[in-house]
mmCIF file of C-alpha atoms in Angstrom:
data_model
loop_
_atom_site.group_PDB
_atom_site.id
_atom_site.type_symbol
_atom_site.label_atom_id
_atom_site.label_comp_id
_atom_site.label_asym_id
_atom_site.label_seq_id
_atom_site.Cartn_x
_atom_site.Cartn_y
_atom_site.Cartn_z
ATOM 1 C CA UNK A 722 -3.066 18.420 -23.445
ATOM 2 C CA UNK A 723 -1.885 16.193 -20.796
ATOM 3 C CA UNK A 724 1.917 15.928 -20.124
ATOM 4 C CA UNK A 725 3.614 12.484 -20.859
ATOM 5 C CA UNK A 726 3.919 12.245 -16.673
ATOM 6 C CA UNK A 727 0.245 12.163 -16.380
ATOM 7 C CA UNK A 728 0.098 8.828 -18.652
ATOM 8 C CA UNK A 729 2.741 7.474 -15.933
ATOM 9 C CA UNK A 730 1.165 8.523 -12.741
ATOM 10 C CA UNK A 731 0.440 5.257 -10.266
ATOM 11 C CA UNK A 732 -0.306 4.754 -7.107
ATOM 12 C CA UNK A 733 0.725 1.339 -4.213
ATOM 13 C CA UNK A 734 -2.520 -0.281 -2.852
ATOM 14 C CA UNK A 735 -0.661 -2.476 -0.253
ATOM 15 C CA UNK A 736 -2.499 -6.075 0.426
ATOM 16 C CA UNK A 737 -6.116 -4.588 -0.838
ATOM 17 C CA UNK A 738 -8.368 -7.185 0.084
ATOM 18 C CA UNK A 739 -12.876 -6.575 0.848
ATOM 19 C CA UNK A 740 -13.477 -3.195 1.175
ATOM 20 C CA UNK A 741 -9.881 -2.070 0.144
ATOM 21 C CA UNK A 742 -10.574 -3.016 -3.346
ATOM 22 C CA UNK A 743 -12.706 0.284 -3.724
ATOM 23 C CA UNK A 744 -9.913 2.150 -3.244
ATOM 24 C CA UNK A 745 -7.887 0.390 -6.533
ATOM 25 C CA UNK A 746 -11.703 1.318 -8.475
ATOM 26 C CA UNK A 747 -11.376 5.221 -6.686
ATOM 27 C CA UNK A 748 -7.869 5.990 -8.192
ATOM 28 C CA UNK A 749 -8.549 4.105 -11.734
ATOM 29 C CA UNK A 750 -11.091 6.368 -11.891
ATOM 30 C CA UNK A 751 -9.121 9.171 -11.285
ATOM 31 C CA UNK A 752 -6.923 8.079 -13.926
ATOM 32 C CA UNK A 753 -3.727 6.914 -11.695
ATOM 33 C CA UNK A 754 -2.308 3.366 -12.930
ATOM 34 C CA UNK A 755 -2.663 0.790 -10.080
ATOM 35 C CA UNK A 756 -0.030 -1.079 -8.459
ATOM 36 C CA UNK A 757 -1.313 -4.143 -6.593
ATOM 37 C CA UNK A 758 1.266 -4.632 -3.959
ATOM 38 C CA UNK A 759 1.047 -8.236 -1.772
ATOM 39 C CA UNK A 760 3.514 -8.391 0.959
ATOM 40 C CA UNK A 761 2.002 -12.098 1.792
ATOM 41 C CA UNK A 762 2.636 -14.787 -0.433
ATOM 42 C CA UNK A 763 -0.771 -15.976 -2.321
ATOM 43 C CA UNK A 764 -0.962 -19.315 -0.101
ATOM 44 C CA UNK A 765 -1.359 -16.555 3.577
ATOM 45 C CA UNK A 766 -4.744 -15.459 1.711
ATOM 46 C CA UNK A 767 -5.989 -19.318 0.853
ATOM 47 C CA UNK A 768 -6.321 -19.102 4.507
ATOM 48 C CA UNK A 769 -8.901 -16.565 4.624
ATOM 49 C CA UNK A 770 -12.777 -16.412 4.234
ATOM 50 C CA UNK A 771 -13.507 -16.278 0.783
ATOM 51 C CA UNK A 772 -14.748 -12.699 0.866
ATOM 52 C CA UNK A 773 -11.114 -11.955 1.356
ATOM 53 C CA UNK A 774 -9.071 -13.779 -0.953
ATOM 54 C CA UNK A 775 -7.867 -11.782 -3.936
ATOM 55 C CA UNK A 776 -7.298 -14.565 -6.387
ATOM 56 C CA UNK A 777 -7.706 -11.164 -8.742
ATOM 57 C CA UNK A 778 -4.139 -10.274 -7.731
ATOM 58 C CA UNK A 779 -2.174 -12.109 -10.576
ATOM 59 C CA UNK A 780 -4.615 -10.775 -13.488
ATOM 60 C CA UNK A 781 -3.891 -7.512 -15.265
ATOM 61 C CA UNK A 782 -7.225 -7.073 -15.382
ATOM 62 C CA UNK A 783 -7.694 -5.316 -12.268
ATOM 63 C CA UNK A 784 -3.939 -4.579 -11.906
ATOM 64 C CA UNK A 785 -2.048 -2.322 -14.088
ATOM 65 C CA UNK A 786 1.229 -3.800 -12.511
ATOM 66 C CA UNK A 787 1.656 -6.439 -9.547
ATOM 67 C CA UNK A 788 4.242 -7.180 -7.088
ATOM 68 C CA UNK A 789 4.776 -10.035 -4.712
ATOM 69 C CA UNK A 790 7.773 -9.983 -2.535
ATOM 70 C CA UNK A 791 7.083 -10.467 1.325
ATOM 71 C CA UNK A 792 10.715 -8.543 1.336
ATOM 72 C CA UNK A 793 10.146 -4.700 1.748
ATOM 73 C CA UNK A 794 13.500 -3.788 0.811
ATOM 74 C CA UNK A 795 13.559 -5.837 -2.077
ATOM 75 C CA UNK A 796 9.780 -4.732 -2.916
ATOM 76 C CA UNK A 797 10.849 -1.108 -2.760
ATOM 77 C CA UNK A 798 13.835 -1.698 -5.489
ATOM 78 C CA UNK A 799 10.851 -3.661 -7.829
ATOM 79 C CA UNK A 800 8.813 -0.646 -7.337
ATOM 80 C CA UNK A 801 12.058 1.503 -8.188
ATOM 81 C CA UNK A 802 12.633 0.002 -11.196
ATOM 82 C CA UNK A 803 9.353 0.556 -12.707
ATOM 83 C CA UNK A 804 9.093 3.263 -15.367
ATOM 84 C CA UNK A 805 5.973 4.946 -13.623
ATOM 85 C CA UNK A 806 5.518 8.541 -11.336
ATOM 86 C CA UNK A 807 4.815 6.653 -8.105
ATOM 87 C CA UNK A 808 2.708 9.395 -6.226
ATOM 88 C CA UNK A 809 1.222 7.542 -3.432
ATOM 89 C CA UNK A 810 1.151 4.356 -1.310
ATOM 90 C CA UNK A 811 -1.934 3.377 0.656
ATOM 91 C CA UNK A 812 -3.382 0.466 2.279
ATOM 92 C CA UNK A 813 -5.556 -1.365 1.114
ATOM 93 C CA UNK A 814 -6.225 -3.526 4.531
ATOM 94 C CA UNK A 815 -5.471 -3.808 7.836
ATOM 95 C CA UNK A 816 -2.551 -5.943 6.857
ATOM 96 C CA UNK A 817 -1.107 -3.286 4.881
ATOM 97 C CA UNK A 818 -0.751 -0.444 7.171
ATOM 98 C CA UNK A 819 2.476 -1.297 8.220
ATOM 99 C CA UNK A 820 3.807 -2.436 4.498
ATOM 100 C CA UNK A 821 2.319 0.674 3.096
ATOM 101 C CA UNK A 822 3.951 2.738 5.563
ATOM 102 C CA UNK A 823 7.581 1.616 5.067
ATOM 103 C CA UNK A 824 7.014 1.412 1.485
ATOM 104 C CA UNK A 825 6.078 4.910 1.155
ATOM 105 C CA UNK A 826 8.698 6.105 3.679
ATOM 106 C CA UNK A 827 11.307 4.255 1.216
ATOM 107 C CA UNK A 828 10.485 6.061 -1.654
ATOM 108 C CA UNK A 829 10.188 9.352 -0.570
ATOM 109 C CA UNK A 830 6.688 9.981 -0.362
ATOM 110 C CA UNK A 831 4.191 11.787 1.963
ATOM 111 C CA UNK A 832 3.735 9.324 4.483
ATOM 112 C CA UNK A 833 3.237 8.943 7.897
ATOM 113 C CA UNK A 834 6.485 9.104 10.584
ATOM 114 C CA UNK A 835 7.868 5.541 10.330
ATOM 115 C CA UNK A 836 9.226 6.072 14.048
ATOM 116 C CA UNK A 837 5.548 6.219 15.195
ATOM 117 C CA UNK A 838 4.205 2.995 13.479
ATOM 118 C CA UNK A 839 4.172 0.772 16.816
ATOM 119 C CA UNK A 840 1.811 4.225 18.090
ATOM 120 C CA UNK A 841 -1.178 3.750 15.480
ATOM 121 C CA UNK A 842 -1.013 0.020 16.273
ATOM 122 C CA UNK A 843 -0.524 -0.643 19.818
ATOM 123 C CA UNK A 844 -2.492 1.585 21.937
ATOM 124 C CA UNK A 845 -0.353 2.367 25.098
ATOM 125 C CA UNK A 846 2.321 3.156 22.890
ATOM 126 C CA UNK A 847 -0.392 5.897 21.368
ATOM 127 C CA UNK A 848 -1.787 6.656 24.482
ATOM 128 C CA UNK A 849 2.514 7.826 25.067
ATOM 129 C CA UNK A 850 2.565 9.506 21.911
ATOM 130 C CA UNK A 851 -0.244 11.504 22.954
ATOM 131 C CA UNK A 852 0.707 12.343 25.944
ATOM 132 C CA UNK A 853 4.199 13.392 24.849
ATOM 133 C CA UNK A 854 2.420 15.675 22.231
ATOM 134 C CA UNK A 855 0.985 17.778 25.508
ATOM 135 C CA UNK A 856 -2.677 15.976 24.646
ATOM 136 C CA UNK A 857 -5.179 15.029 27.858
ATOM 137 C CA UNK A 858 -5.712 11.132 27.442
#
């Protein structure tokens, strides 16, 4: 039989929008409770094609818990305070790379280095990363 922890295991899918929505479907599937994280307020996304507007994000439906704070810090402490085993934090767009990456820094998780985050977005920045590391660019 399960343990109790398994019933409480979620995951972060920062700003899923298109083609990041598979991933919320991928880890409900796996039986991991879904966190819909949006660190834009809902007006940034009225903005966008329709295609990539989640007007899904306040329903339960899809979510098993939301947050909306455009505040990190004070998105981390909601996440904090929920009584669930947060195991991962992923993007779930382009816009949430960086979100996602401070997010899981914050709370302890695998993530990536949080000093290197200008390096997998600006590319002379990785191109110094790379060369650092002893790599031929």
């Amino acid at each position: 039989m399960a343990d109790r922890d398994d019933y409480r295991k979620a995951v972060v899918i920062v700003d899923a929008v298109a083609a990041g929505l598979a991933l919320r479907d991928e880890a409900k599937r796996q039986g991991y409770l879904v966190i819909g994280y949006q660190s834009q307020p809902l007006a940034y996304f009225e903005e966008l094609p329709p295609s990539y507007r989640p007007p899904y994000i306040k329903d339960h439906e899809y979510y098993d818990e939301i947050v909306i704070e455009g505040d990190l810090e004070k998105g981390v402490e909601l996440l904090k305070g929920l009584d669930l085993d947060i195991r991962g934090v992923m993007p779930g767009s382009e816009l949430g790379v960086t979100p996602a990456d401070f997010i899981a820094h914050k709370l302890d998780l695998r993530c990536n280095d949080p000093k290197l985050i200008s390096a997998r977005r600006n590319k002379v920045d990785m191109k110094r990363v790379v060369e650092k590391a002893g790599l031929r660019v």
